[in-house]
mmCIF file of C-alpha atoms in Angstrom:
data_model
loop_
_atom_site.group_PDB
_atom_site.id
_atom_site.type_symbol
_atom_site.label_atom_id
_atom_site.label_comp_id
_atom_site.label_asym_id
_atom_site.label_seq_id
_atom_site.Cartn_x
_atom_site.Cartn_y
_atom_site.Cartn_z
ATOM 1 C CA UNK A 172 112.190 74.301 109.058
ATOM 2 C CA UNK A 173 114.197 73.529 106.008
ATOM 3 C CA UNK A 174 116.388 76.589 105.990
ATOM 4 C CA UNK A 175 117.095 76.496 109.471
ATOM 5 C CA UNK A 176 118.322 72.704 109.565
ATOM 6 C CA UNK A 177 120.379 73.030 106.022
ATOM 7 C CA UNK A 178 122.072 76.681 107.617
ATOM 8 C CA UNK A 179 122.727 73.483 110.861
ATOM 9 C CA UNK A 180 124.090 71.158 108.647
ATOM 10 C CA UNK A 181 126.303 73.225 106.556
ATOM 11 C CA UNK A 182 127.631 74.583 109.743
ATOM 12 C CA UNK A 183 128.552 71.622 111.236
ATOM 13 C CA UNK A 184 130.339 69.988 107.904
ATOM 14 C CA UNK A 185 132.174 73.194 107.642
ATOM 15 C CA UNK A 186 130.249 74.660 104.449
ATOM 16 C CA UNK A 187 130.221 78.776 104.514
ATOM 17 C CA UNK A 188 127.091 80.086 104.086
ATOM 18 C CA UNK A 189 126.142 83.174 104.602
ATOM 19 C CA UNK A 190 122.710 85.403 104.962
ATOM 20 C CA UNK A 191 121.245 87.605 102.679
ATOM 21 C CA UNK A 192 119.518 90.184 104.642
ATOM 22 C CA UNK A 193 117.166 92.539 102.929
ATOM 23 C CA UNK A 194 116.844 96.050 103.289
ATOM 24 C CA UNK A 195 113.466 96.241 105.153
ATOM 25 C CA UNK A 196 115.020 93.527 107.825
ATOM 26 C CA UNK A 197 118.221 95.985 108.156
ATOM 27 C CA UNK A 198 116.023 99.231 108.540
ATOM 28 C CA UNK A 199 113.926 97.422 111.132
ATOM 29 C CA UNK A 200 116.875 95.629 113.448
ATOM 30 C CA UNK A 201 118.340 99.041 113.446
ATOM 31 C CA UNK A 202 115.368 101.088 114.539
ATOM 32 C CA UNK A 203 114.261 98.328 117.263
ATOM 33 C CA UNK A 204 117.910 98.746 118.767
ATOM 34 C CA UNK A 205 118.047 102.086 118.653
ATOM 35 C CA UNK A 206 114.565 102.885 119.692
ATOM 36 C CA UNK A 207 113.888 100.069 121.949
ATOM 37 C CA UNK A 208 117.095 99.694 123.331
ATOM 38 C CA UNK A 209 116.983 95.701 122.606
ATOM 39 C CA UNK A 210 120.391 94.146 122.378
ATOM 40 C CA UNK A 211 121.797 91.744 119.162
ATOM 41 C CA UNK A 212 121.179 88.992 121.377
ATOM 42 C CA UNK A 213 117.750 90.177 122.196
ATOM 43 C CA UNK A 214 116.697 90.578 118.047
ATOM 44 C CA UNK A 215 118.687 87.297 117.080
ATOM 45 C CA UNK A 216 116.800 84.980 119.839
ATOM 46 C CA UNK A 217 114.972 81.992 117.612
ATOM 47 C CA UNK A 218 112.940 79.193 118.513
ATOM 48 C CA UNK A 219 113.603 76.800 115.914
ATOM 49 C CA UNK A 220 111.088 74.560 117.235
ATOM 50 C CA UNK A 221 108.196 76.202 116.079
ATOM 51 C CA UNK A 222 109.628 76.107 112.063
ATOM 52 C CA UNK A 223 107.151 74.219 110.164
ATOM 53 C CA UNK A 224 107.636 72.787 106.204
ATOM 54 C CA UNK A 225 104.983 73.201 103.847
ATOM 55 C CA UNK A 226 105.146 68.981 103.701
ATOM 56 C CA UNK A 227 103.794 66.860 106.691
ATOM 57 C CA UNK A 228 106.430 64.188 105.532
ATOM 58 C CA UNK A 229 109.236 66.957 105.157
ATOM 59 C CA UNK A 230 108.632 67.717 108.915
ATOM 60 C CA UNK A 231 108.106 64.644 110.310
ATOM 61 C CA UNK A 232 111.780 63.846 108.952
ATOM 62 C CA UNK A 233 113.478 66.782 110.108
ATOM 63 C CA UNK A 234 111.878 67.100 113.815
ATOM 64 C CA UNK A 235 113.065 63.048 114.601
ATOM 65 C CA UNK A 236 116.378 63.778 113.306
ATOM 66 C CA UNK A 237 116.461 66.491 115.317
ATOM 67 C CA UNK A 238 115.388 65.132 118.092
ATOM 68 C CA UNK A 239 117.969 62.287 118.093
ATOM 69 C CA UNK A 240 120.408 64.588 118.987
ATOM 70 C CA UNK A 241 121.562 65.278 122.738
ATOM 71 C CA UNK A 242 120.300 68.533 122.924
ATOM 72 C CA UNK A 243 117.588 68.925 119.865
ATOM 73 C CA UNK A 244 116.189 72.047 119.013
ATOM 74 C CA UNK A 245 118.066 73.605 121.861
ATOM 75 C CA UNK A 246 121.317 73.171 119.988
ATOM 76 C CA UNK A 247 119.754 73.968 116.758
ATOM 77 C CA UNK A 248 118.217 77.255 118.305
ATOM 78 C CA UNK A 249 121.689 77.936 119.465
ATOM 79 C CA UNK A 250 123.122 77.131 115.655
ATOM 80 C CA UNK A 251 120.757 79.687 114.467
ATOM 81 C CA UNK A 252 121.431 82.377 116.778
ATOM 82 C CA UNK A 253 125.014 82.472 116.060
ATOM 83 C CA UNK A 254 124.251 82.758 112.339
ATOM 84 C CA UNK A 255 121.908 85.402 112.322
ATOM 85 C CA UNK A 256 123.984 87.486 114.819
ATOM 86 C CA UNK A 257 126.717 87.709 112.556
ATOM 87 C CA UNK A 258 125.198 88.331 109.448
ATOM 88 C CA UNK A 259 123.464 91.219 111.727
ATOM 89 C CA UNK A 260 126.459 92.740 113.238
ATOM 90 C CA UNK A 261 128.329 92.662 109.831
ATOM 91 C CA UNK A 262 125.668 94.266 108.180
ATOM 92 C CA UNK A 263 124.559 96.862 111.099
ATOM 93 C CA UNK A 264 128.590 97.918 111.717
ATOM 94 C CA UNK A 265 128.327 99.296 107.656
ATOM 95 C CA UNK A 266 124.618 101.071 107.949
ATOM 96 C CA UNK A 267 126.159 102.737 111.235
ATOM 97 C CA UNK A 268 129.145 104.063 108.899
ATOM 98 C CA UNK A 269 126.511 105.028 106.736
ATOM 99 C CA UNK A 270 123.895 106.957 109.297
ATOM 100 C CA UNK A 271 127.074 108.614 110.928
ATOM 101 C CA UNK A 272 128.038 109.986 107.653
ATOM 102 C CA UNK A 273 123.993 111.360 106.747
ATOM 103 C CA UNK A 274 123.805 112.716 110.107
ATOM 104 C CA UNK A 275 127.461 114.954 109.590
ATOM 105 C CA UNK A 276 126.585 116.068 106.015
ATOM 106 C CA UNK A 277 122.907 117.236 107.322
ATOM 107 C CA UNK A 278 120.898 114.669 104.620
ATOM 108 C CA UNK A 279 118.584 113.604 108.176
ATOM 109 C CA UNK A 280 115.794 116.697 107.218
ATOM 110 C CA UNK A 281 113.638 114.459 109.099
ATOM 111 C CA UNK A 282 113.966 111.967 112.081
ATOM 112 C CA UNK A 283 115.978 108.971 112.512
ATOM 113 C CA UNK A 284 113.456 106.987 110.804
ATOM 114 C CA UNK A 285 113.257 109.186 107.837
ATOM 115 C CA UNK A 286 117.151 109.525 107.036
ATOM 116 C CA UNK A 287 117.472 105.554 107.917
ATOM 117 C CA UNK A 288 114.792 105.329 104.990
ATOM 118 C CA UNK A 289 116.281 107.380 103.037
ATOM 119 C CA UNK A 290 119.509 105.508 102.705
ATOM 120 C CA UNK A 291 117.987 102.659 102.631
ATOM 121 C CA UNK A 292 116.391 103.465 99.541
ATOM 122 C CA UNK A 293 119.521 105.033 98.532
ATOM 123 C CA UNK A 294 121.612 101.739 98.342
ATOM 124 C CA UNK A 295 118.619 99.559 96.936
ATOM 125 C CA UNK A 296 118.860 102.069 93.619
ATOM 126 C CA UNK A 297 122.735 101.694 93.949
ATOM 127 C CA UNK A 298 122.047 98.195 93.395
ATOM 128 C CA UNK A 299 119.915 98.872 91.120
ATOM 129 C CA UNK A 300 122.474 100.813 89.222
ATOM 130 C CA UNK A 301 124.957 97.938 88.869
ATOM 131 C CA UNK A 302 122.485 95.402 87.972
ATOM 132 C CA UNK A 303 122.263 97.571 84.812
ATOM 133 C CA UNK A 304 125.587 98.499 84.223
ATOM 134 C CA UNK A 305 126.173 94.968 83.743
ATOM 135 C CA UNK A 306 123.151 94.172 81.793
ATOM 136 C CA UNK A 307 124.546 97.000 79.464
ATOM 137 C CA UNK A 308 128.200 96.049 79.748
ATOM 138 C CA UNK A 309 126.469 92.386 78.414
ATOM 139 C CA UNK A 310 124.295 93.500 75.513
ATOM 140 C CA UNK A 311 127.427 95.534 74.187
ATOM 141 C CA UNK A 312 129.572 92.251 74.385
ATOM 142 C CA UNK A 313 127.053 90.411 72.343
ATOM 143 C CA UNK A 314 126.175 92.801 69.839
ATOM 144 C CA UNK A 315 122.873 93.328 70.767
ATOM 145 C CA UNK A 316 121.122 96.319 69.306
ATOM 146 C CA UNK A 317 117.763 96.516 69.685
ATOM 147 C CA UNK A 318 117.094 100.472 70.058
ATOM 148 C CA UNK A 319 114.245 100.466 72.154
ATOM 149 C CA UNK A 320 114.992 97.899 74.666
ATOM 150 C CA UNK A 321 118.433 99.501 75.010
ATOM 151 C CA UNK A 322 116.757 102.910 75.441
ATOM 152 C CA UNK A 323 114.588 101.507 78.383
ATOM 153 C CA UNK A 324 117.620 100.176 80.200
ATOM 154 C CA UNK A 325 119.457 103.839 80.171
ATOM 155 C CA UNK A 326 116.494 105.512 81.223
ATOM 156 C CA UNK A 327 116.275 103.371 84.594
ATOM 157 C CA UNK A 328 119.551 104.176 84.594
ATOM 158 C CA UNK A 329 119.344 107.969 84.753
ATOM 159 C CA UNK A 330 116.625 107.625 87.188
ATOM 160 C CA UNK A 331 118.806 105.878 89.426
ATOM 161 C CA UNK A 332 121.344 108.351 88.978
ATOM 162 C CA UNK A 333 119.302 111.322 89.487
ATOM 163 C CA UNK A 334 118.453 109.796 92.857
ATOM 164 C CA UNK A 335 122.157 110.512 93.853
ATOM 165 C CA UNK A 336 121.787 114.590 93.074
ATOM 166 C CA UNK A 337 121.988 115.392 96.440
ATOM 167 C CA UNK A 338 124.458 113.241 98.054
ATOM 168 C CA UNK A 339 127.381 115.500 98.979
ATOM 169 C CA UNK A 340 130.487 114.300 96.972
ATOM 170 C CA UNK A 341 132.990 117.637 97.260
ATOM 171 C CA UNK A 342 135.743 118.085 99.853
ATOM 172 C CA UNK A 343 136.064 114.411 100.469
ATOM 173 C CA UNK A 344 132.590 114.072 102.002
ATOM 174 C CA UNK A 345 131.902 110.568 99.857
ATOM 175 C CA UNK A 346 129.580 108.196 101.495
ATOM 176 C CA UNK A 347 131.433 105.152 103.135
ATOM 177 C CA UNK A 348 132.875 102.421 100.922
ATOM 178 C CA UNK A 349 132.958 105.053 98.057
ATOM 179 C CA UNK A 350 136.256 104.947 95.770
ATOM 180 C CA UNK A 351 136.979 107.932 94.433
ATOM 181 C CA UNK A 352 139.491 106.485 91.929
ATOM 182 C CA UNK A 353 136.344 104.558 90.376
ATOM 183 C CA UNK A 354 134.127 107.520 90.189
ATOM 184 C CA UNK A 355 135.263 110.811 91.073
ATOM 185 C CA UNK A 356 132.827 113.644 92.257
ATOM 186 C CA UNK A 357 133.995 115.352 88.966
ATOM 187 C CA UNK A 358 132.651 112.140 86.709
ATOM 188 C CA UNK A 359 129.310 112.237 88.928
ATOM 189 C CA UNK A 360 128.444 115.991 88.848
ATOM 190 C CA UNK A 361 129.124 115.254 84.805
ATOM 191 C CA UNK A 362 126.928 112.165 85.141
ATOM 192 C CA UNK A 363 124.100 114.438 86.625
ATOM 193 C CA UNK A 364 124.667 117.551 84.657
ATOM 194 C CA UNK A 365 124.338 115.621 81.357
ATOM 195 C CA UNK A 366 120.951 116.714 79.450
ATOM 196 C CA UNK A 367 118.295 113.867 80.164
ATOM 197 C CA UNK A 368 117.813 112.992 76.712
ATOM 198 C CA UNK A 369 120.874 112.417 75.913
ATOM 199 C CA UNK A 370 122.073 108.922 76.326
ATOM 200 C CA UNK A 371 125.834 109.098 75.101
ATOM 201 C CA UNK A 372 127.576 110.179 79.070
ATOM 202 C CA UNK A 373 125.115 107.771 80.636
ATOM 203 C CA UNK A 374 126.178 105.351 78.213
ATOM 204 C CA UNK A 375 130.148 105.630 78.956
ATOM 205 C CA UNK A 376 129.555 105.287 81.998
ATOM 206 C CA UNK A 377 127.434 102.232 82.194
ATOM 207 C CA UNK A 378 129.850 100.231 80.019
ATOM 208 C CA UNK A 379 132.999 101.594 81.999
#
């Protein structure tokens, strides 16, 4: 009940706030429109008044201020609704870039489900990726040395690279949002060609 009446209040004083959706949530509003045929509206529907706090008193406070209000939880169900649908429709307009893209390239082996997976999994070790490159980027600033912790972080590192092996890069075929003039196809196919115990390309790149 607390999220849902802070996301109310920060709307109405004009705060931005905006959702962080995870992967799984994505995956799942995508399948259950595709599949089921439900609409945004559909998927986004709350009911606000059913939000509980973990503290009786916590509750007790937000439900009567609620309450006061003309409409209640009607307008905060409404609030709610808005919010979610367009963190939704932001984030399903870039997977459907993305699905479009697996499904011209031939990486969808399998069936929808499988290929949405896929990339799903695909951009979590992306993320994965850049949380290290600037954990690296960091320990080089500072001077920090320590062999085998350092060896530990490029070894996630190649496993998230190797993960990319066989997403088509040539003839322009980059996965959406992709920026060639940050990382060529030429600089990955080094990146993956590079012996495995070697740390030294892996290492450029991460503090590029």
């Amino acid at each position: 009940l607390w999220c849902v009446y802070e996301v109310n209040e920060a709307t109405e004083t004009n705060v931005q706030v905006h959702a962080g959706l995870s992967m799984n949530y994505l995956v799942d509003h995508y399948l259950r429109r595709e599949r089921e045929k439900k609409s945004v509206d559909e998927l986004c529907r709350v009911d606000t008044e059913s939000a509980q706090c973990m503290s009786e008193a916590d509750m007790k406070m937000i439900r009567d201020r609620v309450q006061r209000r003309p409409r209640g939880f009607e307008e905060l169900d409404r609030c709610i609704w808005a919010f979610r649908r367009e963190a939704v429709e932001s984030m399903h307009s870039t997977a459907i870039e993305f699905f479009k893209w697996a499904r011209e390239h031939h990486l969808n082996k399998g069936d929808e489900e499988t290929v949405v997976c896929v990339l799903r999994d695909k951009v979590r070790t992306a993320g994965i990726y850049v949380g290290l490159h600037c954990l690296f980027a960091e320990c080089r600033a500072r001077g920090y040395k320590e062999e085998l912790y350092l060896d530990r972080l490029l070894r996630h590192a190649r496993s998230a690279v190797d993960t990319f092996e066989h997403f088509p890069h040539e003839d322009g075929k980059h996965p959406p949002k992709f920026d060639p003039s940050h990382a060529s196809a030429k600089e990955l196919a080094r990146l993956l060609q590079a012996p495995r115990d070697s740390h030294d390309c892996l290492g450029s790149c991460l503090a590029d």
